[in-house]
XYZ file of N, CA, C and O in Angstrom:
880
model
N -6.029 -23.345 -25.515
C -7.145 -22.444 -25.210
C -6.832 -21.640 -23.952
O -6.325 -22.180 -22.969
N -7.117 -20.338 -23.957
C -6.815 -19.475 -22.823
C -7.766 -19.760 -21.671
O -8.917 -20.149 -21.873
N -7.298 -19.557 -20.422
C -8.219 -19.670 -19.278
C -9.372 -18.684 -19.434
O -9.176 -17.541 -19.817
N -10.578 -19.131 -19.113
C -11.726 -18.237 -19.238
C -12.354 -18.246 -20.610
O -13.308 -17.531 -20.866
N -11.810 -19.085 -21.551
C -12.391 -19.141 -22.890
C -13.025 -20.491 -23.164
O -13.269 -20.858 -24.290
N -13.264 -21.301 -22.116
C -13.738 -22.662 -22.303
C -15.180 -22.721 -22.782
O -15.580 -23.675 -23.423
N -16.001 -21.707 -22.474
C -17.394 -21.699 -22.910
C -17.725 -20.354 -23.500
O -17.078 -19.350 -23.226
N -18.778 -20.308 -24.301
C -19.147 -19.065 -24.968
C -19.594 -17.998 -23.985
O -19.508 -16.814 -24.275
N -20.071 -18.414 -22.792
C -20.565 -17.439 -21.831
C -19.450 -16.530 -21.319
O -19.715 -15.451 -20.815
N -18.186 -16.974 -21.436
C -17.081 -16.161 -20.948
C -16.540 -15.244 -22.034
O -15.586 -14.518 -21.802
N -17.120 -15.278 -23.240
C -16.642 -14.430 -24.320
C -17.127 -12.995 -24.178
O -16.636 -12.109 -24.862
N -18.113 -12.766 -23.340
C -18.640 -11.421 -23.109
C -18.372 -11.012 -21.669
O -18.678 -11.746 -20.741
N -17.797 -9.827 -21.510
C -17.495 -9.304 -20.181
C -18.381 -8.100 -19.885
O -18.610 -7.259 -20.747
N -18.858 -8.021 -18.648
C -19.680 -6.905 -18.201
C -18.820 -5.925 -17.407
O -18.142 -6.320 -16.462
N -18.870 -4.669 -17.806
C -18.060 -3.636 -17.170
C -18.982 -2.483 -16.771
O -19.834 -2.056 -17.552
N -18.831 -1.978 -15.553
C -19.614 -0.825 -15.129
C -18.694 0.381 -14.954
O -17.496 0.237 -14.708
N -19.255 1.559 -15.124
C -18.525 2.808 -14.953
C -19.077 3.551 -13.756
O -20.289 3.604 -13.548
N -18.178 4.115 -12.987
C -18.576 4.896 -11.817
C -17.823 6.217 -11.858
O -16.632 6.257 -12.156
N -18.512 7.296 -11.587
C -17.870 8.606 -11.600
C -18.912 9.706 -11.646
O -20.061 9.484 -12.028
N -18.498 10.886 -11.269
C -19.423 12.006 -11.214
C -19.697 12.566 -12.612
O -18.925 12.364 -13.551
N -20.805 13.276 -12.751
C -21.130 13.925 -14.014
C -20.020 14.922 -14.370
O -19.565 15.696 -13.546
N -19.572 14.837 -15.620
C -18.500 15.720 -16.072
C -17.115 15.127 -15.922
O -16.128 15.765 -16.307
N -17.024 13.899 -15.367
C -15.712 13.270 -15.188
C -15.129 12.794 -16.512
O -13.920 12.676 -16.661
N -16.000 12.499 -17.483
C -15.526 12.043 -18.786
C -15.915 10.618 -19.125
O -15.315 9.998 -19.999
N -16.941 10.085 -18.470
C -17.345 8.698 -18.691
C -17.855 8.462 -20.110
O -17.491 7.483 -20.762
N -18.717 9.357 -20.603
C -19.296 9.172 -21.937
C -18.212 9.234 -23.016
O -18.198 8.413 -23.945
N -17.289 10.196 -22.901
C -16.191 10.296 -23.870
C -15.308 9.056 -23.807
O -14.830 8.565 -24.837
N -15.094 8.539 -22.601
C -14.280 7.336 -22.446
C -14.946 6.147 -23.110
O -14.284 5.349 -23.791
N -16.256 6.014 -22.937
C -16.992 4.949 -23.612
C -16.801 5.034 -25.124
O -16.520 4.024 -25.793
N -16.958 6.225 -25.672
C -16.825 6.410 -27.116
C -15.423 6.053 -27.594
O -15.256 5.368 -28.610
N -14.406 6.499 -26.855
C -13.027 6.229 -27.250
C -12.706 4.740 -27.192
O -12.086 4.187 -28.112
N -13.126 4.064 -26.124
C -12.861 2.633 -25.996
C -13.546 1.838 -27.093
O -13.023 0.823 -27.550
N -14.720 2.303 -27.514
C -15.469 1.624 -28.576
C -14.983 2.012 -29.970
O -15.516 1.531 -30.959
N -13.978 2.907 -30.037
C -13.450 3.318 -31.328
C -14.343 4.280 -32.068
O -14.241 4.423 -33.291
N -15.215 4.960 -31.342
C -16.137 5.908 -31.954
C -15.580 7.324 -31.892
O -14.655 7.618 -31.128
N -16.148 8.192 -32.695
C -15.750 9.604 -32.666
C -16.121 10.210 -31.318
O -17.245 10.051 -30.835
N -15.159 10.888 -30.711
C -15.404 11.528 -29.418
C -15.909 12.936 -29.651
O -15.198 13.791 -30.187
N -17.147 13.159 -29.283
C -17.781 14.466 -29.484
C -17.527 15.335 -28.259
O -18.197 15.188 -27.227
N -16.536 16.215 -28.360
C -16.172 17.045 -27.201
C -17.223 18.110 -26.911
O -17.233 18.696 -25.825
N -18.105 18.372 -27.881
C -19.129 19.398 -27.676
C -20.380 18.837 -27.005
O -21.273 19.596 -26.617
N -20.445 17.508 -26.874
C -21.636 16.895 -26.274
C -21.713 17.219 -24.792
O -20.701 17.254 -24.090
N -22.910 17.470 -24.330
C -23.117 17.760 -22.914
C -23.060 16.465 -22.118
O -23.455 15.398 -22.612
N -22.547 16.514 -20.868
C -22.527 15.316 -20.020
C -23.930 14.740 -19.872
O -24.908 15.479 -19.738
N -24.012 13.411 -19.913
C -25.317 12.773 -19.823
C -25.550 12.197 -18.437
O -24.620 11.747 -17.776
N -26.798 12.253 -18.001
C -27.163 11.615 -16.732
C -28.045 10.403 -16.982
O -28.559 9.795 -16.045
N -28.222 10.035 -18.262
C -29.060 8.894 -18.615
C -28.222 7.625 -18.736
O -27.070 7.673 -19.170
N -28.772 6.469 -18.374
C -28.044 5.209 -18.523
C -27.747 4.903 -19.989
O -28.603 5.095 -20.856
N -26.540 4.457 -20.275
C -26.165 4.063 -21.636
C -25.288 2.823 -21.571
O -24.552 2.625 -20.601
N -25.388 1.992 -22.604
C -24.516 0.820 -22.723
C -23.807 0.882 -24.063
O -24.450 1.071 -25.104
N -22.499 0.755 -24.036
C -21.682 0.769 -25.260
C -20.872 -0.514 -25.286
O -20.315 -0.925 -24.258
N -20.802 -1.160 -26.444
C -20.079 -2.423 -26.577
C -18.963 -2.300 -27.604
O -19.049 -1.514 -28.544
N -17.905 -3.075 -27.391
C -16.834 -3.160 -28.378
C -16.131 -4.501 -28.230
O -16.297 -5.207 -27.234
N -15.369 -4.875 -29.245
C -14.620 -6.129 -29.232
C -13.127 -5.831 -29.125
O -12.630 -4.882 -29.735
N -12.418 -6.648 -28.347
C -10.979 -6.485 -28.198
C -10.361 -7.827 -27.824
O -10.855 -8.508 -26.932
N -9.326 -8.209 -28.532
C -8.629 -9.476 -28.303
C -9.578 -10.669 -28.357
O -9.389 -11.664 -27.654
N -10.597 -10.579 -29.190
C -11.542 -11.679 -29.333
C -12.632 -11.720 -28.286
O -13.439 -12.652 -28.266
N -12.688 -10.732 -27.415
C -13.712 -10.660 -26.385
C -14.665 -9.506 -26.681
O -14.282 -8.506 -27.267
N -15.890 -9.645 -26.214
C -16.871 -8.568 -26.304
C -16.974 -7.897 -24.937
O -17.133 -8.574 -23.915
N -16.881 -6.582 -24.927
C -16.969 -5.812 -23.691
C -18.261 -4.999 -23.720
O -18.458 -4.183 -24.617
N -19.139 -5.215 -22.752
C -20.356 -4.415 -22.601
C -20.140 -3.449 -21.434
O -20.027 -3.866 -20.282
N -20.063 -2.154 -21.752
C -19.839 -1.136 -20.716
C -21.144 -0.443 -20.374
O -21.775 0.161 -21.235
N -21.527 -0.515 -19.124
C -22.747 0.144 -18.660
C -22.390 1.404 -17.899
O -21.686 1.374 -16.888
N -22.884 2.519 -18.417
C -22.811 3.805 -17.713
C -24.182 3.976 -17.068
O -25.172 4.211 -17.766
N -24.292 3.801 -15.731
C -25.608 3.759 -15.089
C -26.339 5.086 -15.042
O -27.499 5.140 -14.654
N -25.665 6.176 -15.437
C -26.317 7.478 -15.392
C -26.197 8.112 -14.024
O -25.379 7.705 -13.191
N -27.013 9.123 -13.773
C -26.986 9.828 -12.498
C -27.471 8.965 -11.354
O -27.976 7.858 -11.556
N -27.344 9.501 -10.147
C -27.683 8.739 -8.947
C -29.125 8.241 -8.974
O -29.421 7.140 -8.519
N -30.036 9.035 -9.535
C -31.447 8.638 -9.516
C -31.730 7.454 -10.430
O -32.780 6.821 -10.328
N -30.775 7.144 -11.354
C -30.983 6.023 -12.268
C -30.313 4.745 -11.774
O -30.621 3.672 -12.264
N -29.370 4.845 -10.857
C -28.529 3.692 -10.562
C -29.294 2.515 -9.986
O -29.030 1.373 -10.323
N -30.251 2.777 -9.089
C -31.016 1.672 -8.537
C -31.877 1.021 -9.609
O -32.033 -0.194 -9.648
N -32.419 1.841 -10.516
C -33.240 1.300 -11.600
C -32.394 0.527 -12.600
O -32.856 -0.393 -13.243
N -31.130 0.924 -12.742
C -30.250 0.242 -13.686
C -29.837 -1.126 -13.171
O -29.277 -1.929 -13.907
N -30.130 -1.414 -11.892
C -29.808 -2.735 -11.353
C -28.312 -2.968 -11.272
O -27.827 -4.062 -11.550
N -27.562 -1.934 -10.889
C -26.114 -2.077 -10.833
C -25.729 -3.141 -9.803
O -26.158 -3.099 -8.665
N -24.923 -4.100 -10.244
C -24.397 -5.125 -9.356
C -22.889 -5.114 -9.533
O -22.344 -5.824 -10.362
N -22.217 -4.268 -8.763
C -20.785 -4.064 -8.951
C -20.011 -5.359 -8.761
O -19.079 -5.655 -9.493
N -20.374 -6.133 -7.737
C -19.651 -7.357 -7.463
C -19.833 -8.421 -8.528
O -19.041 -9.356 -8.604
N -20.877 -8.302 -9.347
C -21.125 -9.282 -10.403
C -20.533 -8.847 -11.734
O -20.526 -9.619 -12.694
N -20.053 -7.608 -11.804
C -19.396 -7.139 -13.024
C -17.983 -7.702 -13.059
O -17.360 -7.942 -12.030
N -17.482 -7.934 -14.277
C -16.119 -8.430 -14.407
C -15.099 -7.343 -14.082
O -13.972 -7.639 -13.679
N -15.490 -6.084 -14.277
C -14.585 -4.973 -13.970
C -15.411 -3.714 -13.770
O -16.555 -3.621 -14.218
N -14.810 -2.758 -13.085
C -15.453 -1.458 -12.895
C -14.421 -0.370 -13.157
O -13.303 -0.428 -12.617
N -14.775 0.601 -13.990
C -13.916 1.743 -14.267
C -14.338 2.893 -13.365
O -15.482 3.352 -13.434
N -13.436 3.342 -12.516
C -13.704 4.453 -11.598
C -13.111 5.699 -12.240
O -11.897 5.926 -12.195
N -13.964 6.499 -12.846
C -13.502 7.590 -13.713
C -13.554 8.931 -12.972
O -14.546 9.267 -12.327
N -12.460 9.703 -13.105
C -12.420 11.056 -12.554
C -11.673 11.955 -13.528
O -10.908 11.498 -14.376
N -11.899 13.244 -13.423
C -11.241 14.240 -14.266
C -9.916 14.624 -13.610
O -9.891 15.128 -12.490
N -8.817 14.379 -14.322
C -7.497 14.659 -13.773
C -7.319 16.115 -13.364
O -6.475 16.443 -12.530
N -8.097 16.987 -13.969
C -7.951 18.422 -13.723
C -9.025 18.975 -12.801
O -9.174 20.186 -12.676
N -9.760 18.065 -12.153
C -10.815 18.493 -11.242
C -10.747 17.662 -9.967
O -11.309 16.558 -9.911
N -10.038 18.143 -8.954
C -9.964 17.395 -7.697
C -11.332 17.057 -7.128
O -11.493 16.033 -6.468
N -12.327 17.905 -7.398
C -13.671 17.659 -6.862
C -14.250 16.356 -7.403
O -14.914 15.616 -6.661
N -14.007 16.061 -8.698
C -14.544 14.815 -9.260
C -13.883 13.602 -8.626
O -14.522 12.569 -8.443
N -12.590 13.736 -8.278
C -11.929 12.615 -7.611
C -12.428 12.446 -6.182
O -12.681 11.320 -5.737
N -12.574 13.534 -5.457
C -13.029 13.438 -4.074
C -14.433 12.850 -3.999
O -14.729 12.024 -3.129
N -15.311 13.254 -4.930
C -16.674 12.707 -4.950
C -16.648 11.221 -5.306
O -17.384 10.414 -4.723
N -15.795 10.871 -6.281
C -15.654 9.464 -6.669
C -15.128 8.640 -5.500
O -15.633 7.545 -5.223
N -14.129 9.156 -4.815
C -13.529 8.455 -3.677
C -14.566 8.176 -2.597
O -14.634 7.063 -2.055
N -15.397 9.167 -2.276
C -16.426 8.989 -1.260
C -17.414 7.894 -1.655
O -17.786 7.045 -0.838
N -17.838 7.929 -2.918
C -18.800 6.926 -3.374
C -18.171 5.540 -3.410
O -18.792 4.551 -3.015
N -16.917 5.468 -3.890
C -16.234 4.182 -3.962
C -16.013 3.584 -2.579
O -16.181 2.367 -2.381
N -15.653 4.423 -1.601
C -15.401 3.920 -0.251
C -16.663 3.335 0.377
O -16.585 2.429 1.204
N -17.817 3.859 -0.008
C -19.081 3.309 0.496
C -19.365 1.936 -0.103
O -20.060 1.121 0.510
N -18.829 1.679 -1.290
C -19.120 0.435 -2.002
C -18.063 -0.640 -1.790
O -18.302 -1.813 -2.072
N -16.876 -0.249 -1.304
C -15.814 -1.214 -1.058
C -16.083 -1.970 0.243
O -16.660 -1.414 1.179
N -15.660 -3.261 0.329
C -15.761 -3.969 1.611
C -14.986 -3.206 2.679
O -13.889 -2.703 2.419
N -15.530 -3.107 3.885
C -14.925 -2.264 4.901
C -13.824 -2.940 5.699
O -12.991 -2.273 6.310
N -13.798 -4.257 5.730
C -12.708 -4.955 6.412
C -12.554 -6.330 5.787
O -13.340 -6.743 4.927
N -11.518 -7.070 6.215
C -11.209 -8.366 5.625
C -12.311 -9.390 5.856
O -12.475 -10.323 5.080
N -13.073 -9.220 6.946
C -14.138 -10.173 7.253
C -15.446 -9.811 6.568
O -16.410 -10.553 6.636
N -15.487 -8.641 5.915
C -16.689 -8.197 5.205
C -16.736 -8.891 3.853
O -16.048 -8.500 2.919
N -17.523 -9.957 3.760
C -17.563 -10.759 2.540
C -18.173 -9.947 1.392
O -19.267 -9.396 1.518
N -17.462 -9.872 0.237
C -17.979 -9.095 -0.893
C -19.326 -9.622 -1.359
O -19.574 -10.821 -1.391
N -20.217 -8.701 -1.711
C -21.535 -9.062 -2.225
C -21.709 -8.414 -3.589
O -20.812 -7.764 -4.114
N -22.906 -8.576 -4.165
C -23.178 -8.006 -5.479
C -23.206 -6.487 -5.457
O -23.184 -5.843 -6.500
N -23.251 -5.898 -4.266
C -23.285 -4.443 -4.161
C -21.918 -3.855 -3.786
O -21.802 -2.664 -3.547
N -20.892 -4.702 -3.756
C -19.558 -4.249 -3.387
C -18.687 -4.059 -4.622
O -18.741 -4.833 -5.577
N -17.857 -3.029 -4.577
C -16.743 -2.928 -5.506
C -15.655 -3.872 -5.014
O -15.422 -3.994 -3.813
N -14.984 -4.530 -5.923
C -13.883 -5.423 -5.556
C -12.598 -4.809 -6.097
O -12.485 -4.581 -7.305
N -11.627 -4.490 -5.224
C -10.420 -3.785 -5.680
C -9.731 -4.443 -6.870
O -9.289 -3.752 -7.792
N -9.637 -5.783 -6.859
C -8.948 -6.483 -7.948
C -9.657 -6.325 -9.290
O -9.071 -6.554 -10.338
N -10.937 -5.936 -9.255
C -11.707 -5.767 -10.492
C -11.919 -4.289 -10.820
O -12.699 -3.961 -11.720
N -11.238 -3.399 -10.090
C -11.467 -1.966 -10.241
C -10.253 -1.283 -10.863
O -9.112 -1.551 -10.484
N -10.523 -0.384 -11.812
C -9.468 0.396 -12.462
C -9.789 1.873 -12.295
O -10.833 2.349 -12.755
N -8.915 2.596 -11.626
C -9.038 4.045 -11.535
C -8.586 4.651 -12.855
O -7.482 4.369 -13.326
N -9.435 5.469 -13.455
C -9.127 6.066 -14.754
C -9.126 7.584 -14.623
O -10.174 8.201 -14.399
N -7.951 8.188 -14.754
C -7.842 9.635 -14.772
C -8.069 10.139 -16.184
O -7.227 9.949 -17.060
N -9.227 10.731 -16.425
C -9.604 11.152 -17.774
C -9.154 12.588 -18.047
O -8.779 13.326 -17.143
N -9.205 12.943 -19.332
C -8.869 14.287 -19.816
C -7.413 14.642 -19.511
O -7.087 15.750 -19.089
N -6.514 13.671 -19.771
C -5.085 13.883 -19.539
C -4.479 14.870 -20.528
O -3.339 15.298 -20.351
N -5.234 15.225 -21.580
C -4.723 16.162 -22.581
C -4.802 17.611 -22.120
O -4.199 18.506 -22.730
N -5.537 17.881 -21.053
C -5.721 19.256 -20.591
C -4.749 19.583 -19.461
O -4.402 18.722 -18.655
N -4.329 20.818 -19.420
C -3.452 21.274 -18.348
C -4.299 21.848 -17.212
O -5.299 22.504 -17.435
N -3.866 21.581 -16.014
C -4.615 22.105 -14.879
C -4.111 21.501 -13.589
O -2.974 21.026 -13.500
N -4.942 21.481 -12.588
C -4.573 20.947 -11.278
C -4.727 19.435 -11.293
O -5.823 18.905 -11.150
N -3.599 18.738 -11.496
C -3.639 17.286 -11.650
C -3.936 16.595 -10.314
O -3.509 17.047 -9.247
N -4.681 15.505 -10.384
C -5.051 14.762 -9.180
C -4.502 13.337 -9.233
O -4.940 12.474 -8.480
N -3.536 13.070 -10.119
C -3.009 11.719 -10.285
C -2.389 11.208 -8.988
O -2.571 10.047 -8.610
N -1.640 12.055 -8.274
C -0.985 11.634 -7.039
C -2.020 11.262 -5.976
O -1.796 10.341 -5.175
N -3.142 11.963 -5.960
C -4.211 11.638 -5.018
C -4.785 10.256 -5.333
O -5.058 9.456 -4.433
N -4.955 9.991 -6.638
C -5.485 8.693 -7.061
C -4.488 7.575 -6.768
O -4.878 6.459 -6.391
N -3.196 7.863 -6.939
C -2.167 6.858 -6.660
C -2.180 6.473 -5.181
O -2.037 5.298 -4.833
N -2.366 7.433 -4.313
C -2.456 7.153 -2.877
C -3.670 6.267 -2.581
O -3.583 5.308 -1.803
N -4.811 6.576 -3.200
C -6.025 5.788 -3.002
C -5.819 4.361 -3.522
O -6.251 3.396 -2.889
N -5.141 4.233 -4.665
C -4.884 2.906 -5.229
C -4.032 2.064 -4.280
O -4.313 0.873 -4.073
N -3.006 2.666 -3.693
C -2.130 1.919 -2.781
C -2.872 1.447 -1.538
O -2.491 0.446 -0.929
N -3.922 2.157 -1.176
C -4.694 1.776 0.010
C -5.604 0.578 -0.250
O -6.134 -0.006 0.702
N -5.789 0.219 -1.526
C -6.690 -0.884 -1.876
C -5.940 -1.853 -2.790
O -5.871 -1.677 -4.011
N -5.374 -2.875 -2.177
C -4.514 -3.822 -2.870
C -5.230 -4.461 -4.066
O -6.342 -4.959 -3.940
N -4.570 -4.433 -5.213
C -5.133 -5.040 -6.412
C -5.754 -4.045 -7.365
O -5.958 -4.344 -8.543
N -6.091 -2.852 -6.863
C -6.683 -1.825 -7.725
C -5.624 -1.285 -8.688
O -4.455 -1.166 -8.339
N -6.052 -0.954 -9.912
C -5.132 -0.431 -10.919
C -5.442 1.029 -11.215
O -6.527 1.524 -10.902
N -4.474 1.715 -11.852
C -4.612 3.140 -12.141
C -3.983 3.445 -13.488
O -2.900 2.950 -13.807
N -4.663 4.273 -14.293
C -4.148 4.683 -15.591
C -4.727 6.050 -15.927
O -5.853 6.366 -15.535
N -3.931 6.878 -16.627
C -4.464 8.159 -17.099
C -4.650 8.080 -18.605
O -3.856 7.460 -19.317
N -5.725 8.674 -19.108
C -6.069 8.569 -20.520
C -6.555 9.917 -21.050
O -6.953 10.800 -20.286
N -6.514 10.028 -22.368
C -7.153 11.148 -23.056
C -7.991 10.563 -24.177
O -7.453 9.995 -25.139
N -9.309 10.657 -24.034
C -10.201 10.144 -25.073
C -10.052 10.942 -26.363
O -10.118 10.394 -27.461
N -9.812 12.236 -26.242
C -9.711 13.116 -27.410
C -8.456 12.817 -28.213
O -8.484 12.723 -29.443
N -7.319 12.648 -27.537
C -6.042 12.418 -28.219
C -5.691 10.945 -28.344
O -4.604 10.606 -28.815
N -6.605 10.067 -27.916
C -6.391 8.618 -28.001
C -5.137 8.193 -27.225
O -4.439 7.259 -27.609
N -4.865 8.876 -26.141
C -3.705 8.575 -25.309
C -4.055 7.495 -24.291
O -4.982 7.648 -23.505
N -3.309 6.391 -24.333
C -3.475 5.257 -23.408
C -4.826 4.556 -23.533
O -5.164 3.734 -22.665
N -5.584 4.845 -24.591
C -6.895 4.203 -24.748
C -6.733 2.713 -25.026
O -7.407 1.881 -24.412
N -5.829 2.360 -25.945
C -5.634 0.941 -26.237
C -5.003 0.220 -25.054
O -5.311 -0.954 -24.790
N -4.117 0.925 -24.326
C -3.539 0.339 -23.121
C -4.631 0.034 -22.092
O -4.572 -0.991 -21.391
N -5.626 0.916 -22.002
C -6.743 0.667 -21.094
C -7.569 -0.523 -21.563
O -8.027 -1.332 -20.745
N -7.751 -0.659 -22.877
C -8.473 -1.832 -23.403
C -7.748 -3.112 -22.981
O -8.383 -4.077 -22.523
N -6.418 -3.135 -23.155
C -5.639 -4.322 -22.777
C -5.776 -4.607 -21.281
O -5.977 -5.757 -20.867
N -5.653 -3.557 -20.471
C -5.764 -3.711 -19.019
C -7.139 -4.230 -18.644
O -7.291 -5.111 -17.779
N -8.166 -3.716 -19.307
C -9.550 -4.104 -19.024
C -9.764 -5.581 -19.321
O -10.384 -6.304 -18.521
N -9.249 -6.048 -20.450
C -9.403 -7.466 -20.806
C -8.695 -8.356 -19.789
O -9.234 -9.388 -19.368
N -7.481 -7.980 -19.375
C -6.744 -8.787 -18.412
C -7.491 -8.864 -17.078
O -7.573 -9.926 -16.462
N -8.034 -7.732 -16.623
C -8.800 -7.719 -15.374
C -10.052 -8.588 -15.517
O -10.392 -9.364 -14.614
N -10.734 -8.471 -16.646
C -11.955 -9.248 -16.867
C -11.664 -10.743 -16.931
O -12.433 -11.558 -16.391
N -10.587 -11.134 -17.574
C -10.224 -12.552 -17.654
C -9.935 -13.118 -16.267
O -10.391 -14.224 -15.930
N -9.207 -12.357 -15.458
C -8.919 -12.811 -14.099
C -10.203 -12.904 -13.276
O -10.388 -13.844 -12.489
N -11.111 -11.937 -13.472
C -12.383 -11.943 -12.753
C -13.229 -13.144 -13.154
O -13.853 -13.793 -12.302
N -13.265 -13.444 -14.459
C -14.051 -14.576 -14.942
C -13.539 -15.880 -14.340
O -14.324 -16.750 -13.935
N -12.209 -16.021 -14.259
C -11.629 -17.224 -13.675
C -11.975 -17.320 -12.190
O -12.318 -18.394 -11.679
N -11.894 -16.186 -11.477
C -12.228 -16.171 -10.050
C -13.701 -16.497 -9.826
O -14.053 -17.235 -8.891
N -14.572 -15.944 -10.693
C -16.002 -16.210 -10.571
C -16.300 -17.698 -10.790
O -17.134 -18.287 -10.086
N -15.610 -18.304 -11.745
C -15.814 -19.739 -12.020
C -15.424 -20.579 -10.805
O -16.122 -21.532 -10.447
N -14.309 -20.211 -10.164
C -13.879 -20.935 -8.967
C -14.887 -20.773 -7.839
O -15.149 -21.721 -7.087
N -15.440 -19.563 -7.703
C -16.437 -19.320 -6.652
C -17.675 -20.171 -6.878
O -18.235 -20.737 -5.936
N -18.118 -20.269 -8.137
C -19.295 -21.078 -8.467
C -19.030 -22.548 -8.173
O -19.867 -23.250 -7.597
N -17.835 -23.035 -8.564
C -17.483 -24.438 -8.319
C -17.429 -24.739 -6.826
O -17.878 -25.798 -6.375
N -16.880 -23.788 -6.048
C -16.793 -23.994 -4.603
C -18.184 -24.057 -3.975
O -18.440 -24.888 -3.086
N -19.086 -23.185 -4.424
C -20.455 -23.195 -3.906
C -21.178 -24.486 -4.275
O -21.931 -25.043 -3.469
N -20.940 -24.959 -5.503
C -21.582 -26.203 -5.932
C -21.083 -27.385 -5.104
O -21.867 -28.258 -4.720
N -19.756 -27.390 -4.812
C -19.213 -28.470 -3.975
C -19.786 -28.399 -2.567
O -20.103 -29.425 -1.958
N -19.924 -27.178 -2.043
C -20.482 -27.012 -0.698
C -21.933 -27.473 -0.649
O -22.376 -28.082 0.330
N -22.698 -27.178 -1.721
C -24.104 -27.601 -1.770
C -24.226 -29.110 -1.929
O -25.181 -29.723 -1.429
N -23.268 -29.700 -2.641
C -23.319 -31.146 -2.877
C -22.839 -31.946 -1.667
O -23.169 -33.130 -1.534
N -22.070 -31.320 -0.793
C -21.477 -32.033 0.343
C -22.517 -32.707 1.238
O -22.370 -33.886 1.569
N -23.604 -32.007 1.660
C -24.606 -32.682 2.510
C -25.258 -33.865 1.804
O -25.525 -34.902 2.437
N -25.537 -33.725 0.509
C -26.148 -34.831 -0.240
C -25.209 -36.024 -0.316
O -25.631 -37.176 -0.206
N -23.900 -35.732 -0.505
C -22.921 -36.807 -0.590
C -22.770 -37.506 0.751
O -22.659 -38.734 0.837
N -22.823 -36.694 1.825
C -22.721 -37.270 3.169
C -23.913 -38.171 3.466
O -23.769 -39.264 4.031
N -25.112 -37.727 3.054
C -26.305 -38.540 3.253
C -26.216 -39.828 2.440
O -26.577 -40.909 2.937
N -25.721 -39.730 1.213
C -25.586 -40.919 0.365
C -24.605 -41.911 0.984
O -24.824 -43.130 0.945
N -23.515 -41.372 1.556
C -22.530 -42.250 2.199
C -23.140 -42.952 3.405
O -22.873 -44.141 3.645
N -23.940 -42.217 4.180
C -24.591 -42.810 5.362
C -25.568 -43.904 4.933
O -25.635 -44.969 5.564
N -26.338 -43.643 3.871
C -27.290 -44.640 3.385
C -26.574 -45.876 2.878
O -27.015 -47.014 3.086
N -25.440 -45.649 2.201
C -24.670 -46.781 1.675
C -24.090 -47.617 2.811
O -24.116 -48.856 2.770
N -23.585 -46.925 3.845
C -23.017 -47.644 4.992
C -24.101 -48.421 5.725
O -23.880 -49.558 6.175
N -25.298 -47.806 5.853
C -26.403 -48.476 6.533
C -26.850 -49.709 5.759
O -27.121 -50.770 6.354
N -26.880 -49.580 4.438
C -27.294 -50.705 3.592
C -26.286 -51.848 3.706
O -26.654 -53.018 3.804
N -24.999 -51.462 3.698
C -23.961 -52.484 3.808
C -24.044 -53.216 5.145
O -23.886 -54.433 5.217
N -24.339 -52.447 6.210
C -24.459 -53.040 7.534
C -25.637 -54.001 7.593
O -25.552 -55.091 8.168
N -26.768 -53.582 6.977
C -27.947 -54.453 6.954
C -27.682 -55.724 6.173
O -28.114 -56.811 6.559
N -26.952 -55.591 5.047
C -26.627 -56.759 4.231
C -25.743 -57.731 5.000
O -25.923 -58.954 4.945
N -24.791 -57.166 5.757
C -23.899 -58.036 6.564
C -24.703 -58.754 7.650
O -24.468 -59.935 7.954
N -25.683 -58.069 8.244
C -26.518 -58.669 9.275
C -27.339 -59.816 8.716
O -27.516 -60.844 9.364
N -27.844 -59.629 7.493
C -28.639 -60.692 6.852
C -27.779 -61.930 6.635
O -28.214 -63.063 6.811
N -26.543 -61.682 6.232
C -25.628 -62.813 5.962
C -25.355 -63.587 7.233
O -25.290 -64.817 7.256
N -25.195 -62.907 8.386
C -24.919 -63.568 9.660
C -26.103 -64.413 10.091
O -25.956 -65.544 10.558
N -27.347 -63.865 9.886
C -28.539 -64.615 10.279
C -28.689 -65.879 9.463
O -29.167 -66.895 9.958
N -28.301 -65.838 8.219
C -28.431 -67.033 7.379
C -27.467 -68.102 7.849
O -27.700 -69.263 7.742
């Protein structure tokens, strides 16, 4: 049995998408889910969830919509198994806006403990969308940003031409599996920490009882 497949709760992975309107998030969702990519559809600012299965896992992708919807959508980046940071390869503006938003959500230093509102580099994949179009490429800018955040991954895709879409599915599953394993360890560590005071108290009570029993024996 693979790590992370021990219980049914790990069979479903939660993935969030982050990126500016027009970056290609909706088309990417459709392509990853194996649906027809409607290039004529207007960019959406409404929250949407698209699901698909890959390698025996279910992936639930949440597109939180525009900024005014994100708080209502209850986005918890740190609790997601992965986050896709989507930008348009031919629009430096979409990358710069994404970078600014991502930097606000990333932990700011090594002592800044990740929370449910933090992006975690190891669970983040930079996705350069619309690789089928010619224009001012921003891949090198994204590569520099990736190198600055250890563990972050980067891939360019074309939803329309199905370029690197399956490779992204594979990458997404691997990131989610690693995240699920890390989350399980975090839960176990917290449970051990919570149990430690109770165990210490039990040990003290046991030692006190043993001492009292020894005292009774001496008096007899």
